[in-house]
XYZ file of C-alpha atoms in Angstrom:
778
model
C 20.817 196.906 -12.886
C 19.321 200.427 -13.334
C 19.659 202.599 -16.391
C 22.080 204.885 -14.481
C 24.549 202.068 -13.764
C 27.991 202.644 -15.223
C 31.326 200.862 -15.124
C 34.299 202.785 -13.714
C 37.817 201.964 -12.483
C 38.021 201.742 -8.646
C 40.720 203.458 -6.613
C 40.789 202.345 -2.927
C 41.707 205.001 -0.325
C 43.298 203.790 2.925
C 44.212 207.092 4.603
C 41.621 209.596 3.412
C 37.935 209.990 2.622
C 36.744 212.145 -0.320
C 33.158 213.476 -0.141
C 31.140 215.031 -2.968
C 32.215 218.614 -3.675
C 35.733 218.133 -2.305
C 38.825 218.812 -4.433
C 41.593 216.441 -3.392
C 45.224 215.999 -4.465
C 46.673 212.537 -4.142
C 50.075 211.079 -4.935
C 50.146 208.002 -7.181
C 52.565 206.024 -5.015
C 51.303 202.498 -5.759
C 50.853 200.543 -8.927
C 47.170 200.136 -8.100
C 46.662 203.922 -7.969
C 48.649 204.497 -11.160
C 46.637 201.824 -13.032
C 43.318 203.301 -11.845
C 44.368 206.846 -12.869
C 45.543 205.642 -16.309
C 42.337 203.660 -16.866
C 40.229 206.676 -15.862
C 42.156 208.955 -18.235
C 41.482 206.548 -21.095
C 37.745 206.258 -20.213
C 36.604 209.883 -19.958
C 38.554 210.928 -16.870
C 36.154 209.498 -14.287
C 36.712 206.890 -11.551
C 35.157 205.818 -8.253
C 37.000 206.525 -4.943
C 36.186 203.981 -2.223
C 37.633 204.114 1.371
C 39.141 200.883 2.662
C 39.014 200.814 6.479
C 40.071 197.878 8.692
C 40.274 195.468 5.759
C 36.843 196.212 4.235
C 35.608 198.472 1.453
C 32.927 201.045 2.079
C 29.629 200.140 0.423
C 29.344 203.714 -0.867
C 31.983 205.507 -2.882
C 32.352 208.850 -4.627
C 32.386 209.255 -8.365
C 35.107 211.762 -9.121
C 36.624 213.352 -12.206
C 40.306 213.881 -12.748
C 40.921 217.603 -12.912
C 44.658 217.406 -13.508
C 47.225 214.656 -13.885
C 50.918 215.431 -13.563
C 53.899 215.447 -11.210
C 54.484 217.026 -7.806
C 57.490 219.381 -7.301
C 59.369 216.551 -5.607
C 59.044 214.268 -8.619
C 56.299 211.685 -7.803
C 53.218 211.482 -10.032
C 49.973 212.867 -8.669
C 46.479 213.824 -9.719
C 43.841 216.296 -8.600
C 40.297 214.895 -8.371
C 36.922 216.538 -7.793
C 34.182 214.586 -6.029
C 30.946 214.632 -8.057
C 28.484 212.492 -6.133
C 27.827 209.353 -4.144
C 27.502 205.969 -5.815
C 26.790 202.512 -4.470
C 29.553 200.092 -5.410
C 28.414 196.970 -7.233
C 30.153 193.918 -8.626
C 33.521 193.859 -10.316
C 33.714 193.441 -14.103
C 36.632 192.469 -16.318
C 38.589 195.288 -17.917
C 41.166 195.512 -20.604
C 43.952 196.642 -18.287
C 45.383 196.038 -14.787
C 42.899 198.367 -13.057
C 39.950 197.101 -10.996
C 36.642 197.909 -12.799
C 33.323 197.867 -10.947
C 29.712 198.674 -11.633
C 28.390 201.679 -9.681
C 24.859 203.016 -9.217
C 24.765 206.796 -8.610
C 22.756 207.832 -5.551
C 19.792 210.064 -6.440
C 18.923 212.441 -3.580
C 15.363 213.593 -2.818
C 14.520 217.323 -2.950
C 15.220 218.885 0.478
C 12.276 219.446 2.820
C 11.801 222.410 5.126
C 13.136 220.388 8.103
C 16.273 219.535 6.126
C 16.870 223.205 5.282
C 16.467 224.159 8.970
C 19.061 221.539 9.960
C 21.415 222.796 7.252
C 21.145 226.393 8.489
C 21.797 225.299 12.091
C 24.814 223.216 11.060
C 26.240 226.114 9.055
C 25.789 228.433 12.042
C 27.636 225.996 14.354
C 30.487 225.703 11.817
C 30.747 229.502 11.635
C 31.024 229.738 15.426
C 33.768 227.075 15.469
C 35.736 228.888 12.762
C 35.297 232.274 14.450
C 36.486 230.794 17.763
C 39.603 229.626 15.968
C 40.196 232.969 14.278
C 39.336 231.753 10.736
C 37.012 234.644 9.842
C 37.623 234.507 6.072
C 36.710 230.833 5.850
C 33.608 231.435 7.991
C 32.499 234.184 5.559
C 32.780 231.766 2.610
C 30.299 229.327 4.169
C 27.449 231.501 2.824
C 28.400 230.455 -0.729
C 27.240 226.873 -0.014
C 23.451 226.619 -0.151
C 22.466 223.015 -0.847
C 21.817 221.013 2.375
C 23.648 217.970 0.992
C 26.742 220.038 0.189
C 26.619 221.695 3.626
C 26.553 218.296 5.329
C 29.499 217.115 3.242
C 31.622 220.017 4.509
C 32.352 217.676 7.429
C 34.972 216.073 5.198
C 37.248 219.068 5.899
C 36.872 218.800 9.706
C 40.207 217.839 11.414
C 38.365 216.630 14.544
C 36.618 213.767 12.757
C 38.367 210.440 12.490
C 38.597 208.358 9.343
C 35.849 206.058 10.632
C 33.522 209.025 11.290
C 34.085 210.411 7.784
C 33.281 206.981 6.275
C 30.059 207.024 8.318
C 29.212 210.425 6.770
C 29.910 209.012 3.291
C 27.697 205.955 3.834
C 24.787 208.005 5.264
C 22.863 208.562 2.025
C 19.805 210.242 3.545
C 20.509 213.990 3.774
C 18.465 214.605 6.933
C 20.150 211.731 8.797
C 23.537 212.966 7.591
C 22.868 216.494 8.833
C 21.763 215.261 12.255
C 24.904 213.111 12.471
C 27.413 215.883 11.666
C 25.431 218.462 13.683
C 25.861 216.373 16.855
C 29.621 216.131 16.317
C 29.892 219.837 15.549
C 28.045 220.765 18.748
C 30.551 218.698 20.774
C 33.452 220.456 19.029
C 31.900 223.879 19.669
C 31.444 223.036 23.374
C 35.131 222.092 23.632
C 36.190 225.307 21.884
C 33.941 227.377 24.151
C 35.400 225.733 27.273
C 38.923 226.272 25.971
C 38.157 229.959 25.396
C 36.675 230.298 28.881
C 39.789 228.776 30.473
C 42.041 231.069 28.439
C 39.941 234.076 29.379
C 39.958 233.092 33.081
C 43.754 232.761 33.063
C 44.167 236.178 31.436
C 41.701 237.745 33.856
C 43.529 236.095 36.788
C 46.844 237.548 35.650
C 45.323 240.994 35.298
C 43.703 240.652 38.729
C 47.007 239.583 40.308
C 48.804 242.576 38.833
C 46.025 244.906 39.933
C 46.028 243.461 43.473
C 49.799 243.823 43.662
C 49.619 247.526 42.828
C 46.725 248.092 45.238
C 48.517 246.244 48.062
C 51.651 248.304 47.584
C 49.572 251.477 47.683
C 47.702 250.226 50.775
C 50.976 249.356 52.486
C 52.312 252.816 51.780
C 49.136 254.434 53.155
C 49.108 252.298 56.309
C 52.793 252.962 56.828
C 52.104 256.684 56.754
C 49.252 256.220 59.244
C 51.365 253.994 61.536
C 48.916 251.102 61.282
C 51.339 248.330 60.357
C 50.443 246.175 63.365
C 48.887 242.781 64.118
C 48.899 239.624 61.998
C 48.315 241.391 58.707
C 52.060 242.011 58.254
C 52.978 238.324 58.532
C 56.118 237.688 56.487
C 57.122 241.329 56.317
C 60.584 242.537 57.314
C 59.078 244.367 60.290
C 57.497 241.194 61.641
C 60.761 239.238 61.219
C 62.644 241.955 63.113
C 60.107 241.740 65.946
C 60.579 237.967 66.120
C 64.377 238.304 66.179
C 64.194 240.865 68.957
C 62.065 238.528 71.072
C 64.351 235.495 70.644
C 67.678 234.681 72.339
C 69.623 233.936 69.172
C 73.380 233.343 69.035
C 75.240 236.400 67.750
C 76.301 234.731 64.468
C 72.748 233.536 63.800
C 71.297 236.983 64.591
C 73.702 238.643 62.123
C 72.857 236.122 59.390
C 69.112 236.606 59.922
C 69.406 240.410 59.838
C 71.348 240.222 56.559
C 68.586 238.127 55.007
C 65.908 240.533 56.303
C 67.760 243.413 54.672
C 67.953 241.437 51.431
C 64.198 240.731 51.704
C 63.491 244.475 51.862
C 65.482 245.091 48.681
C 63.836 242.241 46.746
C 60.715 242.844 44.666
C 57.650 240.736 45.364
C 57.723 239.647 41.719
C 61.171 238.152 42.252
C 60.969 234.410 43.125
C 63.995 234.838 45.394
C 61.734 236.604 47.907
C 59.915 233.316 48.559
C 63.248 231.526 49.076
C 64.385 234.172 51.582
C 61.106 233.928 53.520
C 61.364 230.137 53.629
C 64.931 230.359 54.964
C 63.972 232.906 57.600
C 60.981 230.824 58.707
C 63.149 227.702 58.931
C 65.908 229.364 60.964
C 63.501 231.090 63.340
C 61.552 227.854 63.916
C 64.652 226.187 65.385
C 64.645 226.137 69.216
C 67.635 228.447 69.744
C 68.411 228.600 73.453
C 65.548 226.233 74.404
C 66.609 223.238 76.538
C 64.841 220.566 78.563
C 65.809 220.438 82.203
C 67.450 217.110 82.993
C 65.935 214.958 85.718
C 68.914 214.633 88.059
C 67.275 212.176 90.470
C 69.304 208.986 89.919
C 66.865 206.797 91.853
C 63.913 207.955 89.733
C 65.901 207.620 86.499
C 66.928 204.057 87.445
C 63.305 203.244 88.235
C 62.166 204.461 84.799
C 64.876 202.475 82.998
C 64.068 199.289 84.933
C 60.359 199.804 84.351
C 60.792 199.912 80.579
C 63.496 197.248 80.111
C 64.718 194.154 81.927
C 68.455 193.459 81.725
C 70.711 195.715 79.592
C 72.527 196.749 82.749
C 75.606 198.144 80.982
C 73.550 200.717 79.063
C 71.602 201.688 82.155
C 74.831 202.167 84.101
C 76.227 204.446 81.381
C 73.119 206.659 81.448
C 73.204 206.867 85.223
C 76.895 207.828 85.048
C 75.992 210.656 82.689
C 73.303 211.853 85.085
C 75.572 211.546 88.125
C 78.181 213.835 86.527
C 75.551 216.453 85.664
C 74.097 216.217 89.199
C 77.514 216.792 90.826
C 78.187 219.796 88.567
C 74.811 221.229 89.570
C 75.488 220.645 93.290
C 78.799 222.510 93.069
C 77.324 225.433 91.168
C 79.168 224.578 87.964
C 77.578 225.288 84.591
C 76.498 222.217 82.591
C 79.338 221.092 80.362
C 78.890 222.394 76.811
C 81.022 223.038 73.779
C 84.029 221.103 72.546
C 84.202 217.495 73.751
C 81.051 217.627 75.871
C 78.682 215.553 73.735
C 77.676 212.014 74.580
C 77.545 209.538 71.686
C 76.606 205.944 72.415
C 76.423 203.056 69.927
C 74.233 200.088 70.833
C 75.361 197.093 68.759
C 73.455 193.856 68.941
C 71.171 191.423 67.133
C 67.582 192.310 66.164
C 64.906 192.301 68.828
C 67.020 193.090 71.909
C 65.429 196.534 72.403
C 68.036 198.936 71.014
C 65.584 201.408 69.491
C 63.039 201.322 72.305
C 65.873 201.817 74.788
C 66.524 205.252 73.279
C 62.964 206.347 74.060
C 63.321 204.968 77.585
C 66.549 206.937 78.073
C 64.783 210.134 76.976
C 62.004 209.483 79.481
C 64.492 208.802 82.256
C 66.381 212.038 81.533
C 63.236 214.114 81.058
C 64.241 215.052 77.506
C 62.417 215.063 74.173
C 62.923 212.043 71.898
C 63.484 211.971 68.123
C 64.268 208.932 65.961
C 66.079 209.131 62.616
C 65.851 205.976 60.481
C 69.113 205.835 58.496
C 68.743 202.378 56.936
C 69.145 202.643 53.165
C 69.950 206.396 53.163
C 72.331 207.131 50.267
C 72.250 210.921 49.951
C 74.658 213.048 51.970
C 72.120 215.893 51.815
C 69.862 213.880 54.124
C 72.390 214.667 56.876
C 73.823 218.031 55.873
C 70.858 219.467 53.947
C 70.680 220.855 50.403
C 72.344 224.003 49.142
C 69.905 226.923 48.940
C 70.522 227.236 45.208
C 68.494 224.053 44.559
C 64.769 224.222 43.933
C 62.899 222.732 46.883
C 66.001 222.833 49.101
C 65.515 222.041 52.779
C 67.709 221.473 55.835
C 69.051 218.032 56.734
C 67.384 215.551 59.031
C 69.336 216.662 62.089
C 68.228 220.286 61.834
C 64.635 219.171 61.223
C 64.887 216.823 64.230
C 65.803 219.744 66.492
C 62.797 221.640 65.165
C 60.529 218.664 65.852
C 61.919 218.213 69.361
C 61.544 221.904 70.227
C 64.749 221.833 72.291
C 68.489 221.884 71.627
C 69.225 218.915 73.907
C 66.946 216.047 72.869
C 67.793 212.358 72.721
C 68.281 211.493 69.034
C 68.376 207.832 68.029
C 70.275 207.192 64.773
C 68.634 203.900 63.890
C 70.379 201.256 61.733
C 73.577 203.257 61.293
C 75.291 200.109 59.973
C 72.987 200.085 56.928
C 73.921 203.478 55.499
C 74.627 203.387 51.767
C 77.084 205.285 49.592
C 76.883 206.118 45.867
C 77.352 209.020 43.443
C 75.085 211.210 45.610
C 77.574 211.116 48.473
C 78.490 209.137 51.550
C 76.176 209.828 54.528
C 78.491 207.965 56.908
C 81.238 210.479 56.130
C 78.809 213.332 56.822
C 78.103 211.767 60.217
C 81.786 212.036 61.169
C 81.290 215.678 62.142
C 77.915 215.039 63.787
C 79.202 212.250 66.032
C 82.538 213.807 66.949
C 82.320 215.505 70.388
C 85.255 217.678 69.398
C 83.452 219.092 66.317
C 79.699 218.849 66.644
C 79.353 222.057 68.675
C 79.944 223.932 65.370
C 77.980 221.743 62.944
C 77.015 223.596 59.743
C 73.991 222.554 57.716
C 74.328 223.324 53.988
C 70.888 224.918 53.867
C 71.052 226.959 57.056
C 74.700 228.025 56.672
C 74.841 228.880 60.381
C 76.471 226.925 63.197
C 74.322 224.456 65.138
C 75.496 223.354 68.577
C 74.864 219.593 68.734
C 77.073 219.060 71.791
C 74.028 219.120 74.083
C 72.301 216.338 72.150
C 72.538 212.784 73.483
C 73.094 210.664 70.368
C 72.306 206.954 70.533
C 73.237 205.014 67.384
C 71.956 201.472 66.851
C 73.406 198.721 64.659
C 73.195 194.967 64.252
C 76.885 194.510 63.410
C 79.853 196.848 63.585
C 81.740 195.257 60.685
C 79.911 197.459 58.132
C 80.376 200.701 60.100
C 83.373 202.657 58.753
C 86.320 202.660 61.167
C 86.566 206.454 61.640
C 82.848 206.635 62.447
C 83.015 203.705 64.870
C 85.988 205.342 66.594
C 83.859 208.387 67.456
C 81.228 206.382 69.325
C 81.223 204.663 72.690
C 80.222 201.116 71.722
C 78.023 199.094 74.069
C 77.282 195.536 73.016
C 73.855 194.029 73.596
C 74.532 190.350 73.013
C 71.062 189.025 73.763
C 69.077 187.695 76.694
C 69.286 184.562 78.780
C 66.225 182.353 79.122
C 65.527 183.790 82.577
C 65.711 187.327 81.226
C 63.388 186.405 78.391
C 60.946 184.953 80.903
C 60.994 188.204 82.896
C 60.568 190.328 79.770
C 57.683 188.167 78.579
C 55.988 188.326 81.980
C 56.423 192.080 82.554
C 56.221 193.551 79.043
C 55.315 191.248 76.159
C 52.413 189.372 77.700
C 50.538 192.457 78.989
C 50.992 194.234 75.634
C 49.783 191.275 73.564
C 46.946 190.619 76.000
C 45.730 194.168 75.504
C 45.967 193.846 71.705
C 43.896 190.661 71.828
C 41.272 192.394 74.021
C 41.900 189.972 76.885
C 42.298 190.646 80.590
C 44.554 188.967 83.137
C 41.461 187.320 84.618
C 40.553 185.713 81.282
C 43.877 184.125 80.344
C 46.955 183.181 82.338
C 50.249 181.687 81.162
C 52.420 179.833 83.641
C 56.197 180.279 83.754
C 56.548 176.772 82.360
C 54.394 177.747 79.369
C 56.458 180.873 78.706
C 59.686 178.838 78.850
C 58.162 176.298 76.471
C 57.243 179.002 73.937
C 60.694 180.575 74.205
C 62.611 177.288 73.861
C 60.506 175.331 71.355
C 59.079 178.059 69.120
C 61.828 180.689 69.026
C 65.606 180.584 68.915
C 66.835 184.151 68.863
C 69.001 186.541 70.801
C 66.154 189.052 71.217
C 62.464 188.702 71.983
C 60.756 189.823 68.766
C 59.693 186.332 67.666
C 58.768 185.475 71.252
C 56.307 188.363 71.291
C 54.971 187.254 67.901
C 54.344 183.713 69.145
C 52.690 184.984 72.344
C 50.425 187.173 70.227
C 49.494 184.161 68.089
C 48.683 182.082 71.170
C 46.533 184.815 72.733
C 44.619 185.366 69.489
C 43.741 181.688 69.469
C 42.575 181.960 73.083
C 40.436 184.990 72.158
C 38.908 183.020 69.278
C 37.982 180.110 71.558
C 36.455 182.433 74.154
C 34.469 184.381 71.554
C 33.108 181.230 69.908
C 32.105 179.784 73.279
C 34.353 176.726 72.972
C 36.212 177.722 76.153
C 35.213 179.710 79.205
C 37.301 182.096 81.257
C 39.708 181.832 82.922
C 41.936 179.941 80.461
C 45.171 178.722 82.092
C 47.900 177.695 79.652
C 50.345 175.211 81.142
C 53.621 174.079 79.607
C 52.024 170.852 78.383
C 49.223 172.825 76.652
C 51.449 174.982 74.445
C 51.570 172.404 71.647
C 47.755 172.327 71.493
C 47.662 176.083 70.904
C 50.735 176.664 68.702
C 51.117 173.301 66.952
C 54.301 171.305 66.666
C 57.534 172.887 67.964
C 59.676 174.756 65.440
C 62.986 174.021 67.194
C 64.417 171.136 69.162
C 67.760 170.151 70.674
C 69.421 168.237 67.841
C 72.997 168.101 69.088
C 72.641 164.556 70.428
C 71.268 163.246 67.117
C 73.815 165.063 64.964
C 76.889 164.018 66.981
C 75.824 160.394 67.504
C 78.144 159.269 64.704
C 81.903 159.930 64.495
C 82.949 162.824 62.297
C 80.434 165.439 63.513
C 81.315 168.230 65.982
C 79.319 171.146 67.380
C 80.804 174.604 66.889
C 79.682 178.112 67.787
C 79.491 181.185 65.576
C 78.367 184.828 65.604
C 75.986 186.172 62.935
C 74.108 189.395 62.404
C 71.210 187.967 64.401
C 73.357 186.939 67.388
C 75.178 183.755 68.338
C 74.364 180.456 66.652
C 75.251 176.754 66.786
C 77.197 175.331 63.846
C 77.540 171.620 63.067
C 80.631 170.551 61.118
C 80.659 167.170 59.377
C 83.683 165.262 58.079
C 83.931 162.080 56.023
C 86.570 160.166 54.009
C 86.304 158.226 50.752
C 88.482 156.403 48.264
C 89.931 158.700 45.624
C 92.722 161.155 44.887
C 94.177 162.535 48.077
C 92.979 166.020 48.975
C 90.266 168.008 50.730
C 86.797 169.003 49.506
C 85.005 171.879 51.295
C 81.298 172.690 50.928
C 78.771 174.924 52.704
C 79.527 178.332 51.109
C 82.671 178.925 53.165
C 84.776 182.074 53.038
C 88.511 182.104 52.364
C 89.501 182.285 56.043
C 87.281 179.339 56.946
C 88.677 177.299 54.039
C 92.178 177.986 55.309
C 91.114 176.825 58.789
C 90.011 173.496 57.298
C 93.354 173.110 55.500
C 95.207 173.847 58.766
C 93.052 171.338 60.653
C 93.785 168.522 58.163
C 97.495 169.380 58.075
C 97.680 169.281 61.875
C 95.871 165.933 62.079
C 98.136 164.336 59.441
C 101.329 165.699 60.963
C 100.343 164.560 64.496
C 98.641 161.291 63.528
C 100.808 159.089 65.757
C 100.364 161.403 68.730
C 96.565 161.327 68.193
C 96.476 157.530 67.952
C 95.726 157.476 64.210
C 97.345 155.005 61.815
C 99.137 157.130 59.136
C 98.080 154.519 56.565
C 94.495 155.732 56.913
C 95.380 158.852 54.929
C 96.712 156.923 51.927
C 94.415 157.060 48.895
C 91.743 158.918 50.864
C 89.946 162.124 49.989
C 88.465 164.016 52.925
C 85.273 166.046 52.691
C 84.353 168.724 55.282
C 80.841 170.141 55.089
C 79.112 172.877 57.098
C 75.303 172.521 56.743
C 72.977 175.431 55.900
C 74.751 175.836 52.585
C 72.643 178.845 51.565
C 74.174 180.932 54.378
C 77.680 182.375 53.787
C 80.163 181.542 56.563
C 83.652 182.792 57.335
C 86.125 183.354 60.159
C 88.857 181.401 61.939
C 86.908 180.396 65.064
C 85.769 177.060 63.604
C 89.349 175.717 63.500
C 89.118 173.584 66.662
C 85.685 172.279 65.604
C 87.017 171.118 62.214
C 90.028 169.516 63.890
C 87.773 167.698 66.362
C 85.486 166.464 63.558
C 88.447 165.017 61.606
C 89.974 163.342 64.683
C 86.537 161.966 65.612
C 86.191 160.488 62.121
C 89.646 158.914 62.038
C 89.548 157.543 65.608
C 85.896 156.499 65.351
C 85.183 158.270 68.647
C 81.957 160.325 68.709
C 81.877 163.870 70.047
C 80.039 164.329 73.311
C 76.527 165.677 72.468
C 76.566 168.256 75.284
C 79.841 169.888 74.124
C 80.106 173.052 72.019
C 83.461 174.551 71.073
C 85.061 177.560 69.432
C 88.627 178.703 68.824
C 91.275 179.245 66.166
C 93.857 176.481 65.687
C 97.466 176.708 64.503
C 99.657 174.150 62.719
C 101.363 173.472 66.039
C 98.056 172.675 67.707
C 97.747 175.806 69.802
C 94.266 177.266 70.398
C 94.103 181.018 69.842
C 91.473 183.441 71.236
C 88.389 184.526 69.320
C 85.637 187.165 69.677
C 81.970 187.075 70.580
C 82.344 184.860 73.660
C 79.178 186.140 75.316
C 77.041 185.711 72.179
C 78.384 182.205 71.608
C 77.822 181.228 75.233
C 74.215 182.428 75.067
C 73.712 180.537 71.795
C 75.074 177.345 73.372
C 72.768 177.820 76.355
C 69.745 178.316 74.057
C 70.656 175.168 72.105
C 70.766 173.052 75.267
C 74.545 172.565 75.383
C 75.973 172.248 78.889
C 79.739 172.035 78.236
C 81.599 174.881 76.562
C 85.202 174.634 75.302
C 86.933 178.016 74.869
C 90.514 179.201 74.266
C 92.464 179.732 77.465
C 93.123 183.393 76.647
C 89.364 184.019 76.448
C 89.008 183.242 80.134
C 88.617 186.904 81.205
C 85.784 187.312 78.662
C 83.649 184.891 80.679
C 82.938 187.702 83.126
C 80.626 189.168 80.469
C 78.577 185.963 80.368
C 75.591 186.165 82.741
C 76.164 184.323 86.013
C 72.986 182.278 85.486
C 74.453 180.857 82.274
C 77.892 180.184 83.758
C 76.371 178.281 86.647
C 74.526 175.912 84.312
C 77.514 175.139 82.094
C 80.811 173.297 82.456
C 83.605 175.490 81.101
C 86.881 174.136 79.695
C 89.642 176.590 78.820
C 91.893 174.941 76.236
C 95.462 175.936 75.416
C 96.128 173.155 72.889
C 94.144 170.836 70.653
C 94.849 167.986 73.132
C 92.840 169.915 75.749
C 89.948 170.283 73.297
C 89.949 166.620 72.296
C 90.155 165.492 75.894
C 86.978 167.409 76.736
C 85.074 166.773 73.495
C 85.654 163.152 72.457
C 84.057 160.171 74.120
C 86.229 157.349 75.374
C 87.298 154.783 72.796
C 85.433 151.996 74.586
C 82.201 153.980 74.632
C 82.521 154.749 70.947
C 83.116 151.084 70.083
C 80.108 150.061 72.135
């Protein structure tokens, strides 16, 4: 302990740092602060202020004297303290009150050297520059009153840029030279930031002055050149004169020409400082970029058009016929010197509805190529905003025309082929209903006067060939569906898939795998094997994916040297390349026991096979249904059970078998929602099979609605269900009698391979579906 050691009350500071020479006012908000102030008042008015940062006390504090002790205007007690000098905090000692008393050793500073004085002058100069940059000239002038280097260094306590931790570091740096170097480095950084900020501000002001000066000079130059008659060339881009020249050179409709001239006149009256001038220019540019009067010349050669369609797609004959009909009409009008049909009712709007992967979207591009027209695709899946179709009002910032107007600009003609992709997946919310906006677009009686909200001029869409695509038509609003000519694409037969794979998929995937036809060959048997055992779909998307996987494996073997070209893949080799089959014909296994029948259904991905299981158990009489069935399908199950019970004797079933029995009907794949009446005959067959102990023939698939009187009513989706049965390996199809005419839609190749039974009553269905009683008993 030195002779200068003294004992003082300690006041911890958690949100401030007091340096020597600083006068500081603090509120006595805690009992600890009040006790320290009271103890200091009783012991000569001195105390030690020590910062407490992150749970620790600084090793150096400031001995301060209380200048004034009283109350703030708001009422709380406060005191004004003046920092006298640094002191190292020692050990705590007992006191006679609640304050914390500690021993402190005042820090004795060495006389300043010449180097220290130089640092002090430099630091003071940097502080003056910072204050002058901030406009604090009076405070900068007062810095000359501080002469001692130690006091100059401690002026950092007033700096708002320094954090609490930095100020504690200044307090704990006892050596004056080290302290000056520390605060000088921080001050230089602050001055650099202030200088950069001033430069940016000055550059902005200079830029504004330059812009104003350039504006005046340009107006003067324009006036001079106008007098000299030199307003020519590209220099007047965006001027009213240039817009008038463009309008004069274009064949614009009269209404469009009048609207453009009105906007040009408005542009002349609008000052360049007015932001509306930019909006007018944008509108004029947008309108004049549209291909007014520009049309592609249709290829009227039907033979060539048919060749192009057949080259791009196998099958899909109904769509191809419709396109050729369109061309034939245009060709006859041309032969007879008649103008092409335009205006009200002349537009062609087709809707291709079918499962994924059947080529709906790519067919649109093929149609455009066959007609010799430009092609544009609009993806509408997930679109919720009506403005996507009609455009935004010009009053909105960033407004632009709708997708249809932009599509015409992209195509460069007024008669392109526009594919509206995934029209069944349009959304609707508070922003509007895009499907309602499409009502005008897809109505041949209205679309020759379509008005975009942004353009506010009439667009003739009657020359556009619209092709909408959808997976299902259930989600398309009725009024919109009514405006389109619907063509169903129900999927491909196995022979059609083989042709598509041979002519399109295999060459494309071979090219992607960097293989040639001489290096790898797939036999027809191999292609059939891939289609049957590794895919089960209405389209060919997964088939192409599996072919790509097989060819990549071939490329890997050839590159590694494990195989040499040519590689021939036979049907028996497919498993070695693609692994175990993903699908197999399970109808025989599933229907081997009584109570299981094979039904047919239509989903968003095409037709599918549906197994229905029935069982009976002891318990309260009734019916349990599982498999996530919809209300209509549940009602079909109730009707089936009611029919079987009411006609038990006729069906050869002992009525006593229903007593005390609870029946359970289950449709597997419980995670998939199912609904519709077409499973009625399948449920009836499953229940009769269970109660008569006669298994259902494994090759039979059935569909149809059943009534309480046992009549079989017609259903929809016959072609899709027939193709699904064919894919699943079923060879006997039971359909309602009134669906007989629908069989004409089923490809002849499928009909020839299947036995068809047209049922009028449930007895007809059971006669075709159930095995003989002797065979079942065996």
